[in-house]
Short mmCIF file of C-alpha atoms in Angstrom, two decimals:
data_model
loop_
_atom_site.label_atom_id
_atom_site.label_comp_id
_atom_site.label_asym_id
_atom_site.label_seq_id
_atom_site.Cartn_x
_atom_site.Cartn_y
_atom_site.Cartn_z
CA MET A 10 119.57 -15.49 -24.81
CA VAL A 11 115.74 -15.76 -24.73
CA LEU A 12 114.03 -17.18 -27.76
CA PHE A 13 110.44 -16.01 -28.19
CA PRO A 14 108.29 -18.78 -30.07
CA VAL A 15 106.88 -17.45 -33.39
CA THR A 16 103.27 -17.55 -33.33
CA VAL A 17 101.32 -17.88 -36.61
CA PRO A 18 98.00 -16.27 -36.42
CA LEU A 19 95.11 -18.88 -36.71
CA SER A 20 93.19 -16.71 -38.88
CA ARG A 21 95.74 -16.90 -41.74
CA PRO A 22 95.14 -20.49 -42.81
CA LEU A 23 91.26 -19.86 -42.41
CA ALA A 24 91.47 -16.78 -44.58
CA ALA A 25 93.35 -18.68 -47.29
CA SER A 26 90.81 -21.50 -47.11
CA GLY A 27 88.06 -18.89 -47.32
CA ARG A 28 89.74 -17.17 -50.46
CA SER A 29 90.12 -20.33 -52.13
CA THR A 30 86.56 -21.37 -51.54
CA LEU A 31 85.19 -18.11 -52.68
CA ALA A 32 87.24 -18.31 -55.89
CA ALA A 33 85.93 -21.88 -56.61
CA LEU A 34 82.32 -20.78 -56.02
CA GLY A 35 82.91 -17.70 -58.29
CA SER A 36 84.29 -19.94 -61.01
CA ILE A 37 81.20 -22.32 -60.72
CA GLY A 38 78.97 -19.39 -61.18
CA GLN A 39 80.74 -18.06 -64.11
CA ALA A 40 80.67 -21.51 -65.78
CA SER A 41 77.00 -21.78 -65.03
CA ALA A 42 76.50 -18.35 -66.48
CA LEU A 43 78.36 -19.42 -69.61
CA PHE A 44 76.43 -22.68 -69.93
CA ALA A 45 73.11 -20.83 -69.68
CA GLY A 46 74.56 -18.32 -72.27
CA SER A 47 75.41 -21.11 -74.60
CA VAL A 48 72.06 -22.75 -74.28
CA ARG A 49 70.34 -19.44 -75.27
CA ALA A 50 72.88 -18.94 -78.06
CA LEU A 51 71.56 -22.12 -79.81
CA ARG A 52 68.99 -19.88 -81.26
CA ASP A 53 71.55 -18.01 -83.22
CA ILE A 54 71.91 -20.77 -85.79
CA GLY A 55 72.98 -18.07 -88.42
CA VAL A 56 76.04 -17.23 -86.28
CA TRP A 57 77.39 -20.71 -85.18
CA GLY A 58 75.97 -22.75 -88.08
CA PRO A 59 78.53 -21.94 -90.73
CA LEU A 60 81.27 -22.48 -88.24
CA LEU A 61 80.38 -26.00 -87.11
CA LEU A 62 81.68 -28.03 -89.88
CA PRO A 63 85.34 -26.38 -89.72
CA GLN A 64 85.23 -26.99 -85.98
CA MET A 65 84.13 -30.60 -86.37
CA ALA A 66 87.14 -31.08 -88.73
CA ARG A 67 89.48 -29.45 -86.27
CA VAL A 68 88.14 -31.32 -83.09
CA GLY A 69 87.28 -34.60 -84.57
CA VAL A 70 89.07 -35.42 -87.88
CA ALA A 71 92.32 -33.82 -86.86
CA SER A 72 92.30 -35.88 -83.63
CA VAL A 73 91.94 -39.31 -85.30
CA PRO A 74 95.73 -40.03 -86.01
CA ILE A 75 96.77 -39.41 -82.33
CA ALA A 76 93.81 -41.35 -80.99
CA LEU A 77 94.51 -44.36 -83.31
CA PHE A 78 98.17 -44.31 -82.35
CA ILE A 79 97.36 -44.57 -78.63
CA ALA A 80 94.77 -47.17 -79.18
CA MET A 81 96.96 -49.27 -81.26
CA PHE A 82 99.64 -49.80 -78.71
CA THR A 83 97.01 -50.02 -75.88
CA GLY A 84 95.63 -53.03 -77.69
CA ILE A 85 99.07 -54.56 -78.13
CA VAL A 86 99.92 -54.14 -74.54
CA MET A 87 96.33 -55.50 -73.51
CA SER A 88 96.85 -58.54 -75.50
CA LEU A 89 100.17 -59.37 -74.20
CA GLN A 90 99.33 -58.64 -70.41
CA ALA A 91 96.04 -60.69 -70.76
CA SER A 92 98.11 -63.65 -72.10
CA TYR A 93 100.62 -63.32 -69.29
CA THR A 94 97.80 -63.09 -66.66
CA LEU A 95 95.81 -66.00 -68.17
CA THR A 96 98.82 -68.42 -68.59
CA GLY A 97 98.05 -71.92 -67.24
CA THR A 98 94.83 -71.04 -65.52
CA ILE A 99 92.18 -69.72 -68.00
CA PRO A 100 91.77 -70.79 -71.68
CA LEU A 101 93.82 -68.44 -73.82
CA TYR A 102 90.67 -67.40 -75.83
CA PHE A 103 89.75 -65.11 -72.90
CA VAL A 104 92.46 -62.78 -74.27
CA GLY A 105 89.85 -61.62 -76.73
CA THR A 106 87.37 -61.15 -73.87
CA MET A 107 89.69 -58.93 -71.97
CA VAL A 108 90.90 -56.87 -74.79
CA GLY A 109 87.33 -56.26 -75.98
CA LYS A 110 85.77 -55.58 -72.68
CA THR A 111 88.56 -53.43 -71.55
CA MET A 112 88.87 -51.35 -74.69
CA ILE A 113 85.09 -50.64 -75.11
CA LEU A 114 84.21 -50.13 -71.54
CA GLU A 115 87.13 -48.22 -69.99
CA LEU A 116 90.54 -47.68 -71.85
CA GLY A 117 89.16 -46.72 -75.31
CA PRO A 118 86.80 -43.79 -74.07
CA VAL A 119 88.99 -42.65 -71.08
CA LEU A 120 92.50 -42.76 -72.85
CA THR A 121 90.99 -41.01 -75.76
CA GLY A 122 89.35 -38.33 -73.56
CA LEU A 123 92.51 -37.61 -71.63
CA THR A 124 94.37 -37.37 -75.01
CA LEU A 125 91.94 -35.04 -76.47
CA ALA A 126 91.86 -32.99 -73.25
CA GLY A 127 95.50 -32.16 -74.05
CA ARG A 128 95.13 -31.71 -77.73
CA VAL A 129 91.69 -30.21 -78.20
CA GLY A 130 91.06 -28.56 -74.79
CA ALA A 131 94.47 -26.88 -74.60
CA ASN A 132 94.25 -25.85 -78.20
CA ILE A 133 90.75 -24.15 -77.68
CA SER A 134 91.92 -22.43 -74.38
CA ALA A 135 94.97 -20.99 -76.13
CA GLU A 136 93.07 -19.75 -79.09
CA LEU A 137 90.37 -18.04 -77.13
CA GLY A 138 92.66 -16.64 -74.51
CA THR A 139 94.87 -15.09 -77.23
CA MET A 140 91.60 -13.59 -78.64
CA ARG A 141 90.74 -12.27 -75.21
CA VAL A 142 94.06 -10.69 -74.33
CA THR A 143 94.25 -9.20 -77.77
CA GLU A 144 90.79 -7.78 -77.48
CA GLN A 145 89.33 -9.61 -80.30
CA VAL A 146 86.40 -10.89 -78.11
CA ASP A 147 85.61 -7.32 -77.41
CA ALA A 148 85.81 -6.49 -81.21
CA LEU A 149 83.11 -9.13 -81.73
CA GLU A 150 80.78 -7.51 -79.39
CA THR A 151 81.34 -4.07 -80.98
CA LEU A 152 80.40 -5.67 -84.28
CA ALA A 153 77.11 -6.88 -82.76
CA TYR A 154 78.27 -10.40 -82.66
CA ASN A 155 77.41 -12.58 -79.69
CA PRO A 156 80.79 -13.98 -78.56
CA ILE A 157 79.23 -17.07 -77.10
CA ALA A 158 77.36 -17.97 -80.12
CA TYR A 159 80.43 -17.39 -82.26
CA LEU A 160 83.19 -18.88 -80.22
CA VAL A 161 81.80 -21.35 -77.62
CA VAL A 162 78.73 -22.99 -79.38
CA PRO A 163 80.46 -24.30 -82.44
CA ARG A 164 83.30 -25.72 -80.49
CA THR A 165 81.09 -27.42 -77.86
CA LEU A 166 78.85 -28.89 -80.44
CA ALA A 167 81.86 -30.16 -82.38
CA GLY A 168 83.03 -31.82 -79.29
CA ILE A 169 79.73 -33.46 -78.45
CA LEU A 170 79.29 -34.70 -82.06
CA MET A 171 82.78 -35.87 -82.88
CA PHE A 172 84.11 -37.37 -79.66
CA PRO A 173 81.89 -40.31 -80.08
CA PHE A 174 83.29 -41.09 -83.67
CA VAL A 175 86.86 -40.76 -82.41
CA VAL A 176 86.30 -43.12 -79.46
CA LEU A 177 84.66 -45.68 -81.57
CA LEU A 178 87.62 -45.59 -84.18
CA ALA A 179 90.05 -45.89 -81.22
CA ILE A 180 88.14 -48.94 -79.83
CA ALA A 181 88.28 -50.67 -83.21
CA MET A 182 91.90 -49.85 -83.67
CA GLY A 183 92.64 -51.29 -80.09
CA ILE A 184 90.71 -54.45 -80.73
CA MET A 185 92.28 -54.90 -84.06
CA SER A 186 95.88 -54.45 -82.76
CA GLY A 187 95.12 -56.71 -80.03
CA TRP A 188 93.87 -59.40 -82.47
CA LEU A 189 96.95 -59.08 -84.81
CA THR A 190 99.17 -59.32 -81.51
CA ALA A 191 97.46 -62.43 -80.49
CA LEU A 192 97.89 -63.93 -83.99
CA GLN A 193 101.60 -63.16 -84.31
CA LEU A 194 102.83 -63.41 -80.88
CA LEU A 195 100.54 -65.51 -78.80
CA ASP A 196 99.97 -68.49 -81.21
CA MET A 197 96.28 -67.88 -81.19
CA SER A 198 93.88 -68.37 -84.10
CA SER A 199 91.26 -65.88 -85.32
CA PRO A 200 88.53 -68.18 -84.34
CA GLU A 201 89.85 -68.37 -80.85
CA PHE A 202 90.24 -64.56 -80.44
CA ILE A 203 86.78 -63.96 -81.84
CA LYS A 204 85.32 -66.59 -79.59
CA GLY A 205 86.63 -64.73 -76.45
CA LEU A 206 85.57 -61.40 -78.09
CA ARG A 207 81.95 -62.43 -78.54
CA LEU A 208 81.83 -64.39 -75.24
CA PHE A 209 80.65 -61.57 -72.94
CA PHE A 210 79.83 -58.89 -75.55
CA GLU A 211 76.76 -56.91 -75.02
CA PRO A 212 75.55 -54.27 -77.41
CA TRP A 213 74.98 -51.99 -74.29
CA ASP A 214 78.84 -51.90 -73.92
CA VAL A 215 78.97 -49.83 -77.08
CA TRP A 216 76.39 -47.45 -75.97
CA PHE A 217 77.93 -47.07 -72.77
CA ALA A 218 81.17 -45.91 -74.43
CA VAL A 219 79.20 -43.60 -76.58
CA VAL A 220 77.53 -41.95 -73.61
CA LYS A 221 80.86 -41.44 -71.77
CA SER A 222 82.49 -39.97 -74.85
CA VAL A 223 79.73 -37.51 -75.29
CA SER A 224 80.13 -36.26 -71.84
CA PHE A 225 83.88 -36.07 -72.35
CA GLY A 226 83.51 -34.03 -75.41
CA ALA A 227 81.25 -31.62 -73.64
CA VAL A 228 83.66 -31.25 -70.77
CA VAL A 229 86.75 -30.80 -72.87
CA THR A 230 85.53 -28.30 -75.09
CA GLY A 231 83.44 -26.55 -72.50
CA ILE A 232 86.19 -26.12 -70.07
CA GLY A 233 88.53 -25.03 -72.82
CA CYS A 234 86.20 -22.37 -73.85
CA PHE A 235 85.70 -21.24 -70.22
CA CYS A 236 89.33 -20.98 -69.30
CA GLY A 237 90.13 -19.33 -72.54
CA LEU A 238 87.50 -16.62 -71.99
CA GLN A 239 88.69 -16.13 -68.47
CA THR A 240 92.42 -15.46 -69.64
CA ASP A 241 94.24 -12.35 -68.58
CA GLN A 242 97.74 -11.01 -68.15
CA GLY A 243 98.89 -11.43 -71.59
CA ALA A 244 100.95 -14.53 -72.92
CA GLU A 245 101.68 -15.71 -69.44
CA GLY A 246 97.92 -15.92 -68.83
CA VAL A 247 97.31 -17.90 -72.00
CA GLY A 248 99.80 -20.48 -70.88
CA ARG A 249 98.12 -20.69 -67.48
CA SER A 250 94.76 -21.11 -69.15
CA ALA A 251 95.90 -23.93 -71.37
CA THR A 252 97.46 -25.83 -68.39
CA ARG A 253 94.33 -25.26 -66.25
CA THR A 254 92.11 -26.72 -69.04
CA VAL A 255 94.14 -29.94 -69.24
CA VAL A 256 94.20 -30.37 -65.53
CA VAL A 257 90.74 -29.66 -64.83
CA SER A 258 89.36 -31.69 -67.95
CA SER A 259 91.37 -34.69 -66.93
CA MET A 260 89.96 -34.63 -63.26
CA ILE A 261 86.53 -34.27 -64.40
CA ILE A 262 86.91 -36.98 -67.12
CA LEU A 263 88.03 -39.40 -64.42
CA CYS A 264 85.13 -38.42 -62.07
CA LEU A 265 82.62 -38.91 -64.75
CA ASP A 266 84.10 -42.22 -65.65
CA ALA A 267 83.40 -43.32 -62.14
CA PHE A 268 79.97 -41.73 -62.17
CA TRP A 269 78.72 -43.38 -65.49
CA ALA A 270 80.13 -46.69 -64.19
CA ALA A 271 78.18 -46.32 -60.88
CA VAL A 272 74.99 -45.10 -62.58
CA LEU A 273 74.77 -47.21 -65.85
CA LEU A 274 76.53 -50.52 -65.10
#
């Protein structure tokens, strides 16, 4: 019996790669158009102005509990791990240094951003995706409302304004929980922890965290709006949009984290 080898056309992988590239470029173009439309829609203050405060409450205030919960246990773990790492080599007050620096520069902004990508970004995407598939977005256009000014601008501005406050609260909670852990479990005194906390502290560290959190807020809410407005195929499409929002937002947050560290530090 003669077996003939099965040949796979070389053009098939190239065609798949080409389709993926074109789809990615198309998404970038659509996102750029949405961004430009959002900038133009800032003039319609009468449309997005009354919606800004409710969105700030949804994006920021409602996110505080989960951000503080994660930051609290992050501070506890950081304090314990710092104590374990420094045992017998470096003075124990450096626990305060490691907890403070790590929470302010890295873990506070990044963990909060990733958490809010799941909570805020997916929520926005699912909400706008449902409005898209049920033709509520088309109804806004019929009523002479600009959907971008009504839906995108207030959510994006709320993310830009509220993410820094949530991040700063999370940083404070992480440092406080690390301090209490050091007092109760590591036999450290408050002056020792505060000495380490102030040892290498720079005011620029806080501004660095604020800059990162502003960019994270713009990314999470912007991608949530973009994916939501691109939703199709009913309830299944809403689920895919929410998942894509979390995945893409998380990837861009990590890329921005590296970018800001390279540029500003």
